[in-house]
mmCIF file of C-alpha atoms in Angstrom:
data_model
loop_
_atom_site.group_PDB
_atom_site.id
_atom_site.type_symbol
_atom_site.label_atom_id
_atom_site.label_comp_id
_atom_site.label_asym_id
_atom_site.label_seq_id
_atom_site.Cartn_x
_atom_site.Cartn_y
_atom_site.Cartn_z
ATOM 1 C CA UNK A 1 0.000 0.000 0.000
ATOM 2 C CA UNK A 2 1.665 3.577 -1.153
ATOM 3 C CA UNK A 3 2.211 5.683 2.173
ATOM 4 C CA UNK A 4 -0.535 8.091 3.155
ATOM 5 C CA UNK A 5 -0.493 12.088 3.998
ATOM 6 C CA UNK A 6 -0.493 12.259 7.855
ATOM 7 C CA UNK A 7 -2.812 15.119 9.038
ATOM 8 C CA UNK A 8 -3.711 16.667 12.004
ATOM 9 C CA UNK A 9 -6.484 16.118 14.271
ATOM 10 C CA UNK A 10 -7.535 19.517 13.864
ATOM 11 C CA UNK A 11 -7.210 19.018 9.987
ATOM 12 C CA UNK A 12 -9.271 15.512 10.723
ATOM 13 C CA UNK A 13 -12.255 17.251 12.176
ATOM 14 C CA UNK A 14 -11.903 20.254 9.720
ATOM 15 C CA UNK A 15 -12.536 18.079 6.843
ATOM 16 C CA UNK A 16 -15.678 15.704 8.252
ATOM 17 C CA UNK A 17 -17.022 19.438 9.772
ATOM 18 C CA UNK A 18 -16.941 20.556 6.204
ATOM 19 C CA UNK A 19 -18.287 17.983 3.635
ATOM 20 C CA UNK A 20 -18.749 14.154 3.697
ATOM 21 C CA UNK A 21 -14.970 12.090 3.100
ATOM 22 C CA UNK A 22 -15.086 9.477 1.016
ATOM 23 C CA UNK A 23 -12.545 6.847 1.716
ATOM 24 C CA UNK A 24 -9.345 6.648 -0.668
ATOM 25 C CA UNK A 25 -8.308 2.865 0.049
ATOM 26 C CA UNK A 26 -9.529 -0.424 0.184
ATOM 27 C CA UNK A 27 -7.951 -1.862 3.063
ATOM 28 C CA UNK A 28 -5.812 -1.174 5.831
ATOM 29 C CA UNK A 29 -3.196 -3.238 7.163
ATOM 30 C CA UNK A 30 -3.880 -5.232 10.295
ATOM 31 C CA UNK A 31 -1.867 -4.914 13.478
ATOM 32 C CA UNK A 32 0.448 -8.243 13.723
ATOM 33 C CA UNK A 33 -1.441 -9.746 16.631
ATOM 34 C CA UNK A 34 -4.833 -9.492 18.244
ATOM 35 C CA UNK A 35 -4.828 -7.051 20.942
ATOM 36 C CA UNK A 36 -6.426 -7.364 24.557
ATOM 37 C CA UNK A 37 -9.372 -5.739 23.377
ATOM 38 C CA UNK A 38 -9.928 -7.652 19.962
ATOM 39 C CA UNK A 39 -9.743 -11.264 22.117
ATOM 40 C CA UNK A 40 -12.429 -9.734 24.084
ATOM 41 C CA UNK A 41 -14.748 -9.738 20.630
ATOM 42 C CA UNK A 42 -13.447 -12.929 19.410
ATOM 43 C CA UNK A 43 -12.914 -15.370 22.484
ATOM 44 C CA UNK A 44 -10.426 -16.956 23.792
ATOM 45 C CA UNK A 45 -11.413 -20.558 25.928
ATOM 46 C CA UNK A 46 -8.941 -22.112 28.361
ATOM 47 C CA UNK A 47 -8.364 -25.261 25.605
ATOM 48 C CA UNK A 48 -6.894 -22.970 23.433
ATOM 49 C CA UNK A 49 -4.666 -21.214 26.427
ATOM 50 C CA UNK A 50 -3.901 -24.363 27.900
ATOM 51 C CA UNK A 51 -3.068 -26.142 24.439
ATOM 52 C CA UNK A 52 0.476 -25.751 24.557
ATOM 53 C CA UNK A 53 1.176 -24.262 27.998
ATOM 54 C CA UNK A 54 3.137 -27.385 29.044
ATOM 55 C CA UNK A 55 5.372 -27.388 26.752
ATOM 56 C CA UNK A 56 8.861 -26.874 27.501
ATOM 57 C CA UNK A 57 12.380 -28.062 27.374
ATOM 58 C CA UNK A 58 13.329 -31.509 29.114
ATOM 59 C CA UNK A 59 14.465 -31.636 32.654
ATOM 60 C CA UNK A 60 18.360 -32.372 32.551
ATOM 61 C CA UNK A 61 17.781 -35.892 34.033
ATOM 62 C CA UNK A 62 15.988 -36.603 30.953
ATOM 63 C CA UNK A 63 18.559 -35.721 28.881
ATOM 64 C CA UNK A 64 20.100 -38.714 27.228
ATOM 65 C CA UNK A 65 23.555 -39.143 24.354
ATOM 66 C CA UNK A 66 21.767 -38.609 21.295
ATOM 67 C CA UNK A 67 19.292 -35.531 22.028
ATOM 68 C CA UNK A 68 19.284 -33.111 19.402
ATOM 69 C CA UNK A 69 19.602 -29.023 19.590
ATOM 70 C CA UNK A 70 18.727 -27.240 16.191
ATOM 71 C CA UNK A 71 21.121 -24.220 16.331
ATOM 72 C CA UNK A 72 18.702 -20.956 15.057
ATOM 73 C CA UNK A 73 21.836 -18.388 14.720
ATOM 74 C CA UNK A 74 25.518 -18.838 13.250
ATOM 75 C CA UNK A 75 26.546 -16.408 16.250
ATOM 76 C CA UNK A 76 25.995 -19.661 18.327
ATOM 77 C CA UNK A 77 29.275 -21.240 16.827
ATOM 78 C CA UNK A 78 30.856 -18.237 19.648
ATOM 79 C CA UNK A 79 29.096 -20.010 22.857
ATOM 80 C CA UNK A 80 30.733 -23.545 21.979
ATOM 81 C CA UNK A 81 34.063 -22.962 22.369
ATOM 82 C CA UNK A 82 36.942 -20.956 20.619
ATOM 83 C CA UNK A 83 38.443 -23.549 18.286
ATOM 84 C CA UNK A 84 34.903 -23.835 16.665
ATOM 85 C CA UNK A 85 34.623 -20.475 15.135
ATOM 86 C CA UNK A 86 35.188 -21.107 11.685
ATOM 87 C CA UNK A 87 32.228 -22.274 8.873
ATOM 88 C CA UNK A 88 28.612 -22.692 9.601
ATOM 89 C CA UNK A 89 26.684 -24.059 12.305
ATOM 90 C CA UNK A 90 23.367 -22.257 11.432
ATOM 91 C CA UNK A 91 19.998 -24.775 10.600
ATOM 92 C CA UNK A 92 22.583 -27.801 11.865
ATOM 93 C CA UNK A 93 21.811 -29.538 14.652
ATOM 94 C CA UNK A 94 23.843 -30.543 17.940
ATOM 95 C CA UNK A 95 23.938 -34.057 19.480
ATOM 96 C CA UNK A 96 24.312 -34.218 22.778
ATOM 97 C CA UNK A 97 27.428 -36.684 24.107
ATOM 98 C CA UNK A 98 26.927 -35.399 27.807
ATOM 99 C CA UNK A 99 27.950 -33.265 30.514
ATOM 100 C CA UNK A 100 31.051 -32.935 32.326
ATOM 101 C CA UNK A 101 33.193 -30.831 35.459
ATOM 102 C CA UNK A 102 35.359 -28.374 34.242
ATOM 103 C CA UNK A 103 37.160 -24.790 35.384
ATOM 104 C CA UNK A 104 37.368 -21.727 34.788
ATOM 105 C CA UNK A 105 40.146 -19.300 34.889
ATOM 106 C CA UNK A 106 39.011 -18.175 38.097
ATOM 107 C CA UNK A 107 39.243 -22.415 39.191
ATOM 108 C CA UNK A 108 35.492 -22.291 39.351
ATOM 109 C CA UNK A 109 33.813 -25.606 38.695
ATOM 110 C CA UNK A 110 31.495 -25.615 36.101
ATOM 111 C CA UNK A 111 29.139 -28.250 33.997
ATOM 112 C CA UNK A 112 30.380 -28.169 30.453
ATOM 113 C CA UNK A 113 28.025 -29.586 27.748
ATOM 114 C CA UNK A 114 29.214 -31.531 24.998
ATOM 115 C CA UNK A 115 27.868 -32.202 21.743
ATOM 116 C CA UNK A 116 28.810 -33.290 18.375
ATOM 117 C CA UNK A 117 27.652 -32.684 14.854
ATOM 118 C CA UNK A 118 26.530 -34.778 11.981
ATOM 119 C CA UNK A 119 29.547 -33.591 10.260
ATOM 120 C CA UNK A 120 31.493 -34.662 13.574
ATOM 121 C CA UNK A 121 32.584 -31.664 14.891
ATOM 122 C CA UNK A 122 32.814 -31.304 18.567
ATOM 123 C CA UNK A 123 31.452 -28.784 20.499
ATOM 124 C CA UNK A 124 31.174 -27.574 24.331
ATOM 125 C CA UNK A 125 29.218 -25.484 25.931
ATOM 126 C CA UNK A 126 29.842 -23.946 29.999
ATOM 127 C CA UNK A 127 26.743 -23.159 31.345
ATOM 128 C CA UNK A 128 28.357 -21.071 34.044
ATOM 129 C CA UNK A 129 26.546 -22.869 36.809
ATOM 130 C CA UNK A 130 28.093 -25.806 39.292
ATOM 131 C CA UNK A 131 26.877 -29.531 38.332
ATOM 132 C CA UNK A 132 25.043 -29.116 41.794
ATOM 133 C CA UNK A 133 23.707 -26.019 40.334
ATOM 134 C CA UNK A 134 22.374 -27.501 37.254
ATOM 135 C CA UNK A 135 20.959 -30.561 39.198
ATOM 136 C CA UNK A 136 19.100 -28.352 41.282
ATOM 137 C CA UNK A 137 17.580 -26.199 38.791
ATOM 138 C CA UNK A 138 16.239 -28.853 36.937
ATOM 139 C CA UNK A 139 16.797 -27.434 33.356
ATOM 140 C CA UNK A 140 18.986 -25.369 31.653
ATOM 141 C CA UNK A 141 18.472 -23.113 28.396
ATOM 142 C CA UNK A 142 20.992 -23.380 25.861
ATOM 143 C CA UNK A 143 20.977 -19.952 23.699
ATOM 144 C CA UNK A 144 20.371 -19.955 20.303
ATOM 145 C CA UNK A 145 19.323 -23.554 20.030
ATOM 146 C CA UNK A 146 15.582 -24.997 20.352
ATOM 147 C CA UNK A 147 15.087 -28.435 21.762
ATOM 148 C CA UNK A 148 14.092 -31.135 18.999
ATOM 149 C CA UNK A 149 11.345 -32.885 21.636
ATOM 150 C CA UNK A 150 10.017 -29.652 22.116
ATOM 151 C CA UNK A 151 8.891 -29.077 18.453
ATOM 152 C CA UNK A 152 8.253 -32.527 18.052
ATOM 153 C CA UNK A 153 5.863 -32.284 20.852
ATOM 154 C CA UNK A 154 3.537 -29.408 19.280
ATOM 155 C CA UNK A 155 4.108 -31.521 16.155
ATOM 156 C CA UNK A 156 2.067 -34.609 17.608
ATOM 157 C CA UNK A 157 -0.602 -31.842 19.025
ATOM 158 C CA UNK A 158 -1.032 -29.905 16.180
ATOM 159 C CA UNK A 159 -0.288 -31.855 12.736
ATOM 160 C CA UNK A 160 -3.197 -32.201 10.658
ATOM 161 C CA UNK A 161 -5.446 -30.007 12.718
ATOM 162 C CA UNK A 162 -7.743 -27.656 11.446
ATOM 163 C CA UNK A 163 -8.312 -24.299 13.452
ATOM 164 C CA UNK A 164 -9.498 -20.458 12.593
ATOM 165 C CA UNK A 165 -6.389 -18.100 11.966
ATOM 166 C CA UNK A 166 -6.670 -14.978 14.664
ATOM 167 C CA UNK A 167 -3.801 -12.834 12.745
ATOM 168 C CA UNK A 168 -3.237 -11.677 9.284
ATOM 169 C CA UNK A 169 0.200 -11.323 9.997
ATOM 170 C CA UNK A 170 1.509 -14.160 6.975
ATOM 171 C CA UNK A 171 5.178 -15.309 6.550
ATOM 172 C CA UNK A 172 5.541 -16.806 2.649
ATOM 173 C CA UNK A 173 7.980 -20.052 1.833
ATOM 174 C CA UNK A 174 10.698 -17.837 1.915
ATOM 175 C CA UNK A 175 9.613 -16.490 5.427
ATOM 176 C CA UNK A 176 8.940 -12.812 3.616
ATOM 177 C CA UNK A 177 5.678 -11.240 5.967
ATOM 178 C CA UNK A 178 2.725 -9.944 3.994
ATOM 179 C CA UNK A 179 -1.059 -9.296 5.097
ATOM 180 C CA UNK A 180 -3.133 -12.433 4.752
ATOM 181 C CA UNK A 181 -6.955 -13.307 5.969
ATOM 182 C CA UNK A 182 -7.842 -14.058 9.045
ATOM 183 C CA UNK A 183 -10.961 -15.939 11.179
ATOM 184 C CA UNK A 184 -10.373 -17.896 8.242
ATOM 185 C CA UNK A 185 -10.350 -22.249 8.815
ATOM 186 C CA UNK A 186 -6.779 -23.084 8.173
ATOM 187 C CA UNK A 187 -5.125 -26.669 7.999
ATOM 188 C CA UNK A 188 -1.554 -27.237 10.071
ATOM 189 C CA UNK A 189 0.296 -29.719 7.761
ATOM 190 C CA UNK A 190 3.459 -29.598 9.709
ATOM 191 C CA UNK A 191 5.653 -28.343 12.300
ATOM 192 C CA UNK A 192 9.193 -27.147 12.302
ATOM 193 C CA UNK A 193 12.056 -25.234 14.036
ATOM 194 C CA UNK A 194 11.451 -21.372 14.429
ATOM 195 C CA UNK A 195 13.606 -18.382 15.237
ATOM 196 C CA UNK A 196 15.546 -17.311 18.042
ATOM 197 C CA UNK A 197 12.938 -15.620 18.876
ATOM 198 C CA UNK A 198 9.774 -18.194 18.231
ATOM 199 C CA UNK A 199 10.999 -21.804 18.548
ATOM 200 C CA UNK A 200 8.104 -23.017 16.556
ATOM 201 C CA UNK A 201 7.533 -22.746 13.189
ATOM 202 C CA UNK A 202 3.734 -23.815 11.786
ATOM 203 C CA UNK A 203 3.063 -24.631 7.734
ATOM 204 C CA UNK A 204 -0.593 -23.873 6.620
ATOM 205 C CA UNK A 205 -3.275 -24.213 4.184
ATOM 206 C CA UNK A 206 -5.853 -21.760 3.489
ATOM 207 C CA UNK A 207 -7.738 -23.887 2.661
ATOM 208 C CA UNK A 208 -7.856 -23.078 -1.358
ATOM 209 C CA UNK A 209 -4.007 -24.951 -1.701
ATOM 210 C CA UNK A 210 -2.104 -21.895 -0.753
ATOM 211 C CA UNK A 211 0.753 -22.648 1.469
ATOM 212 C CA UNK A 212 2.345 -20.334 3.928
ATOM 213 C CA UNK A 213 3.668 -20.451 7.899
ATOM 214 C CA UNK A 214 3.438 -18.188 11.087
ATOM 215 C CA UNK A 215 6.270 -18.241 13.922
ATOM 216 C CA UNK A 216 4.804 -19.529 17.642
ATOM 217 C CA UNK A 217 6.022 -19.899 20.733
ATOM 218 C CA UNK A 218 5.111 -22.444 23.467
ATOM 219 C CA UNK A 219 4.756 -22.743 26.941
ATOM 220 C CA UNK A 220 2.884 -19.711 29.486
ATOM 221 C CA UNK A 221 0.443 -17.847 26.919
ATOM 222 C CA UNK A 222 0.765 -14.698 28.761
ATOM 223 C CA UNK A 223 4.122 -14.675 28.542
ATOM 224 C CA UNK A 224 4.321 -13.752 24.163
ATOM 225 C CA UNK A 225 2.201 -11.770 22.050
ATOM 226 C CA UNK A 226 2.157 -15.088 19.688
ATOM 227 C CA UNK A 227 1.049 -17.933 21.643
ATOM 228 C CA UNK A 228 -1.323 -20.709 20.156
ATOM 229 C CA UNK A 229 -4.557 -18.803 21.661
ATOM 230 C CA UNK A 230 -2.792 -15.611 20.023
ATOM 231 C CA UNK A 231 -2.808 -16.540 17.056
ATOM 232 C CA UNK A 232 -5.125 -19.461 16.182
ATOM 233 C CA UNK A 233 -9.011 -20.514 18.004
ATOM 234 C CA UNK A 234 -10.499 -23.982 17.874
ATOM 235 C CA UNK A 235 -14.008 -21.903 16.956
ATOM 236 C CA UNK A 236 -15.174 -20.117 14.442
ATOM 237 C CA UNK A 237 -14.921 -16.151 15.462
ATOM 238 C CA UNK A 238 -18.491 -15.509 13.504
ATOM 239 C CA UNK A 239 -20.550 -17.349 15.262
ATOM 240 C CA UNK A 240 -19.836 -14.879 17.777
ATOM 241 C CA UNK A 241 -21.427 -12.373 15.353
ATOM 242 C CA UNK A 242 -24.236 -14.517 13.342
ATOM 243 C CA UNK A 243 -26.190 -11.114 12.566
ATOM 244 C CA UNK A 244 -22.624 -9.454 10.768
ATOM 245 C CA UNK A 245 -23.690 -9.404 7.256
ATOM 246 C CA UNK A 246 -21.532 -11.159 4.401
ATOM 247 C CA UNK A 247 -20.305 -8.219 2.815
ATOM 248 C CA UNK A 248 -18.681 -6.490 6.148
ATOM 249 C CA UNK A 249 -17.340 -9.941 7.185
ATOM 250 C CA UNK A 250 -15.755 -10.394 4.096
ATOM 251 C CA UNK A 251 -14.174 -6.763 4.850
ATOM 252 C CA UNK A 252 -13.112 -8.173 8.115
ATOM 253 C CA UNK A 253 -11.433 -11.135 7.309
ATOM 254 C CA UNK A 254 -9.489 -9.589 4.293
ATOM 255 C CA UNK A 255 -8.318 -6.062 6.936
ATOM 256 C CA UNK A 256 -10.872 -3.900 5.118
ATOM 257 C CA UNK A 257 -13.003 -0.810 6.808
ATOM 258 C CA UNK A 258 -16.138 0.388 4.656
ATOM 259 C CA UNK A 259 -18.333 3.076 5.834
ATOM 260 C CA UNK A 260 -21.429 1.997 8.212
ATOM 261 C CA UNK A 261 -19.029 -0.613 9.794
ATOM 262 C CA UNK A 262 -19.460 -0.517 13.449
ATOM 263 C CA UNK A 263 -16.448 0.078 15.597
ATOM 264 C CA UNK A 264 -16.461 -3.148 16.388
ATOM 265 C CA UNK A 265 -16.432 -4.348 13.330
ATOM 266 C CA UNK A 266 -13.688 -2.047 12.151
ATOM 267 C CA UNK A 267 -11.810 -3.288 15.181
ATOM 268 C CA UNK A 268 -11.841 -6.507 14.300
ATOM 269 C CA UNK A 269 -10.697 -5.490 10.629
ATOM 270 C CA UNK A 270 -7.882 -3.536 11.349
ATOM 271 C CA UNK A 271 -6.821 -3.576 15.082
ATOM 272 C CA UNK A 272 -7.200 -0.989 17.995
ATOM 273 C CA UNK A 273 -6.241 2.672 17.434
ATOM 274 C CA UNK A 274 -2.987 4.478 19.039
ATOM 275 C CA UNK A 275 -5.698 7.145 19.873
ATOM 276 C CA UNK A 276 -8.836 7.922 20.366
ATOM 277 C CA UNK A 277 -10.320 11.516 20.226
ATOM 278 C CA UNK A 278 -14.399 12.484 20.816
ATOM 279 C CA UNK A 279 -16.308 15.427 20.430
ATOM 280 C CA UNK A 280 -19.767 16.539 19.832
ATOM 281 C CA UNK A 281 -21.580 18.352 16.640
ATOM 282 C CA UNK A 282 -24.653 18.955 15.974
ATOM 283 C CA UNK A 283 -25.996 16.369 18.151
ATOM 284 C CA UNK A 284 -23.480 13.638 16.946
ATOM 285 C CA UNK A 285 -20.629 11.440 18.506
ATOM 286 C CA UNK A 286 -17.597 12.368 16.734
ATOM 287 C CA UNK A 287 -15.164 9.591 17.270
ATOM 288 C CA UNK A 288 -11.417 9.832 15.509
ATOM 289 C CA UNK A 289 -9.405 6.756 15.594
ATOM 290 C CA UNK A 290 -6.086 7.254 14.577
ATOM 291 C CA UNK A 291 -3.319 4.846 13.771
ATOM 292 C CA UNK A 292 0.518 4.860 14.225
ATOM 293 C CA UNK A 293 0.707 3.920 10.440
ATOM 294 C CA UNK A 294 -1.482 7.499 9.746
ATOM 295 C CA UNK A 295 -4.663 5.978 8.778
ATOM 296 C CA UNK A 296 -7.601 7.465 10.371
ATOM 297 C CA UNK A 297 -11.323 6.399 10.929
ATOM 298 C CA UNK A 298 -13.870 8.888 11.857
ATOM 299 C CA UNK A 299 -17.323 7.407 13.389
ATOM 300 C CA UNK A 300 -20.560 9.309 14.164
ATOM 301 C CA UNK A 301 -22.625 7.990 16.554
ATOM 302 C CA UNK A 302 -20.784 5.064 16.157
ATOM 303 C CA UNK A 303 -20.870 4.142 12.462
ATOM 304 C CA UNK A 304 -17.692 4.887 10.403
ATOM 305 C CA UNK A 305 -18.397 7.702 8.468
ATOM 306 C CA UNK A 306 -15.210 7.869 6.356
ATOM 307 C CA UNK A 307 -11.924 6.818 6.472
ATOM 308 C CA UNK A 308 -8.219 7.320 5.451
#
C-alpha cells in the first residue's frame, strides 16, 4: 500500500465538519497480533490457552547421548568454544554426548556440555553454573538452540489439525511477511524449528491450496504476544457475530473498513487505534481513531463515516 499524507487532528475534524470524506483505500493493514481488546470480541477458551502451555524443554535428568539441539543463529558457533569459530553451524543440529566438570580461569567448577555434529565436529558449551547447580535447577536453556522434543511435541498436538487463523500477519515459503486473511479455517500440515525468537515454526493451508507459515512460541500464553490462543481458536470467530452481514465480514477477514461498519467491526478489521479523540456536533458522537501507520477512521454515533 503507497504511504498516506499524515494530518492533524484539527485538519481531521476540519474536513468531516466541512463535507462528507469518502474513503481513498480499500484496506488497511492489520496490526500483527490481536490485541487485549480484539480477544475480548473474538474469544479466547482455556483449551486454546492451555493447548500448549506445558510445553517446555526436558528436565536435565531426561537428557540422554543422542538428544538433538537445532542451532537458530551462526553467532551460536561463539558459545561452543573458541576452536569452533570457523564455517557454519546455522539450521545444523547438535547431538548431545553429555555433561562434564570443568574450570574456569578463576578455578570455578562448572558443567560443560558436549555435543557433536553430523559432520562430527565437537562442540562444548559452559553453562556457568556448578553440576550441583544444574541438578538443582532442573533445566537449563541453551541460547540460540531450540530443543528437537520440544517441536516434536507441538508436532504430535497440532499436525493435521484444522483451526481459525486470529492474525493476518503471513510469513511466505521464503519467510517474507505480507497481510493475509484471518478468522479464516486453516489446515496445520506440519511443524518445524522457528527463530531465536519463536521456537516453533507452523506450515498452513488456506484452505484453497495456498501454502504459507506463522512463527509460535510455546509454553505460558501470557508470557508472548504469539502464543497458540494468540494466534489461532479452535471456533469459528463468527458465530460470535451470526447477525454481521456477508459483505462487512468479508471486509473483516481480508483487513478492510467500509463506511457503516461498526467500531467493532472495524476493530476486528484492522486492530485498535494508538488514539482515540471524541467530540460533539450537531448532536453527533464524533469519534477519531487514529493509527501509528497514519490511517484514520472517523465514526458518528458510532458508524464509520469515512476513512483514510
Amino acid at each position: 500500500m503507497n504511504s498516506l499524507k499524515r494530518f492533524t487532528l484539527q485538519s481531521v475534524v476540519s474536513i468531516l465538519l466541512a463535507t462528507s470524506v469518502t474513503g481513498c483505500f480499500t484496506g488497511i493493514e492489520s496490526t500483527p497480533k490481536i490485541t487485549a481488546t480484539e480477544k475480548d470480541l473474538v474469544g479466547t477458551n482455556n483449551g486454546e490457552r492451555n493447548l500448549l502451555s506445558d510445553i517446555k524443554g526436558e528436565p536435565i535428568e531426561q537428557w540422554k547421548p543422542g538428544k538433538r539441539l537445532y542451532v537458530t543463529d551462526n553467532k551460536a558457533l561463539m558459545l561452543f568454544g573458541e576452536d569452533n569459530t570457523a564455517g557454519s553451524l546455522q539450521g545444523d543440529y547438535l547431538i548431545y554426548d553429555g555433561i562434564e566438570k570443568a574450570l574456569t580461569i578463576t578455578g570455578q567448577e562448572v558443567a560443560e556440555f558436549r555435543f557433536h555434529t553430523a559432520d562430527g565436529r565437537r562442540m562444548r558449551y559452559r553453562s556457568g553454573h556448578s553440576p550441583e547447580e544444574i541438578s538443582r535447577m532442573g533445566s537449563v536453556s541453551i541460547p540460540l538452540t531450540i530443543e528437537e522434543s520440544v517441536v516434536d511435541e507441538v508436532r504430535c498436538r497440532l499436525k493435521g489439525s484444522t483451526f481459525y487463523i486470529m492474525t493476518s500477519l503471513w510469513y511466505d515459503l521464503n519467510e517474507h511477511s505480507f497481510n493475509g486473511k484471518k478468522f479464516i479455517p486453516v489446515k496445520i500440515l506440519d511443524v518445524k524449528e522457528g527463530n531465536t525468537i519463536y521456537p516453533v515454526r507452523l506450515l498452513l493451508d488456506d484452505g484453497n491450496g495456498y501454502r504459507f507459515q506463522l512463527f509460535m512460541s510455546v509454553g505460558d500464553s501470557r508470557k508472548s504476544p504469539r502464543s497458540f490462543a494468540s494466534l489461532l481458536s479452535e471456533t469459528d470467530p463468527r458465530l460470535k457475530y451470526p447477525d454481521t452481514p456477508d459483505a462487512v465480514w468479508n471486509n473483516i477477514i481480508n483487513s478492510r473498513v467500509a463506511t457503516d461498519m461498526t467500531r467493532d467491526q472495524c476493530r476486528l478489521a484492522i486492530g485498535s487505534p494508538a488514539e482515540v479523540k471524541r467530540r460533539t456536533d450537531n448532536n453527533y458522537l464524533i469519534e477519531i481513531w487514529t493509527y501509528e501507520n497514519g490511517h484514520y477512521l472517523i465514526f458518528k454515533d458510532g458508524m464509520l463515516n469515512s476513512y483514510r
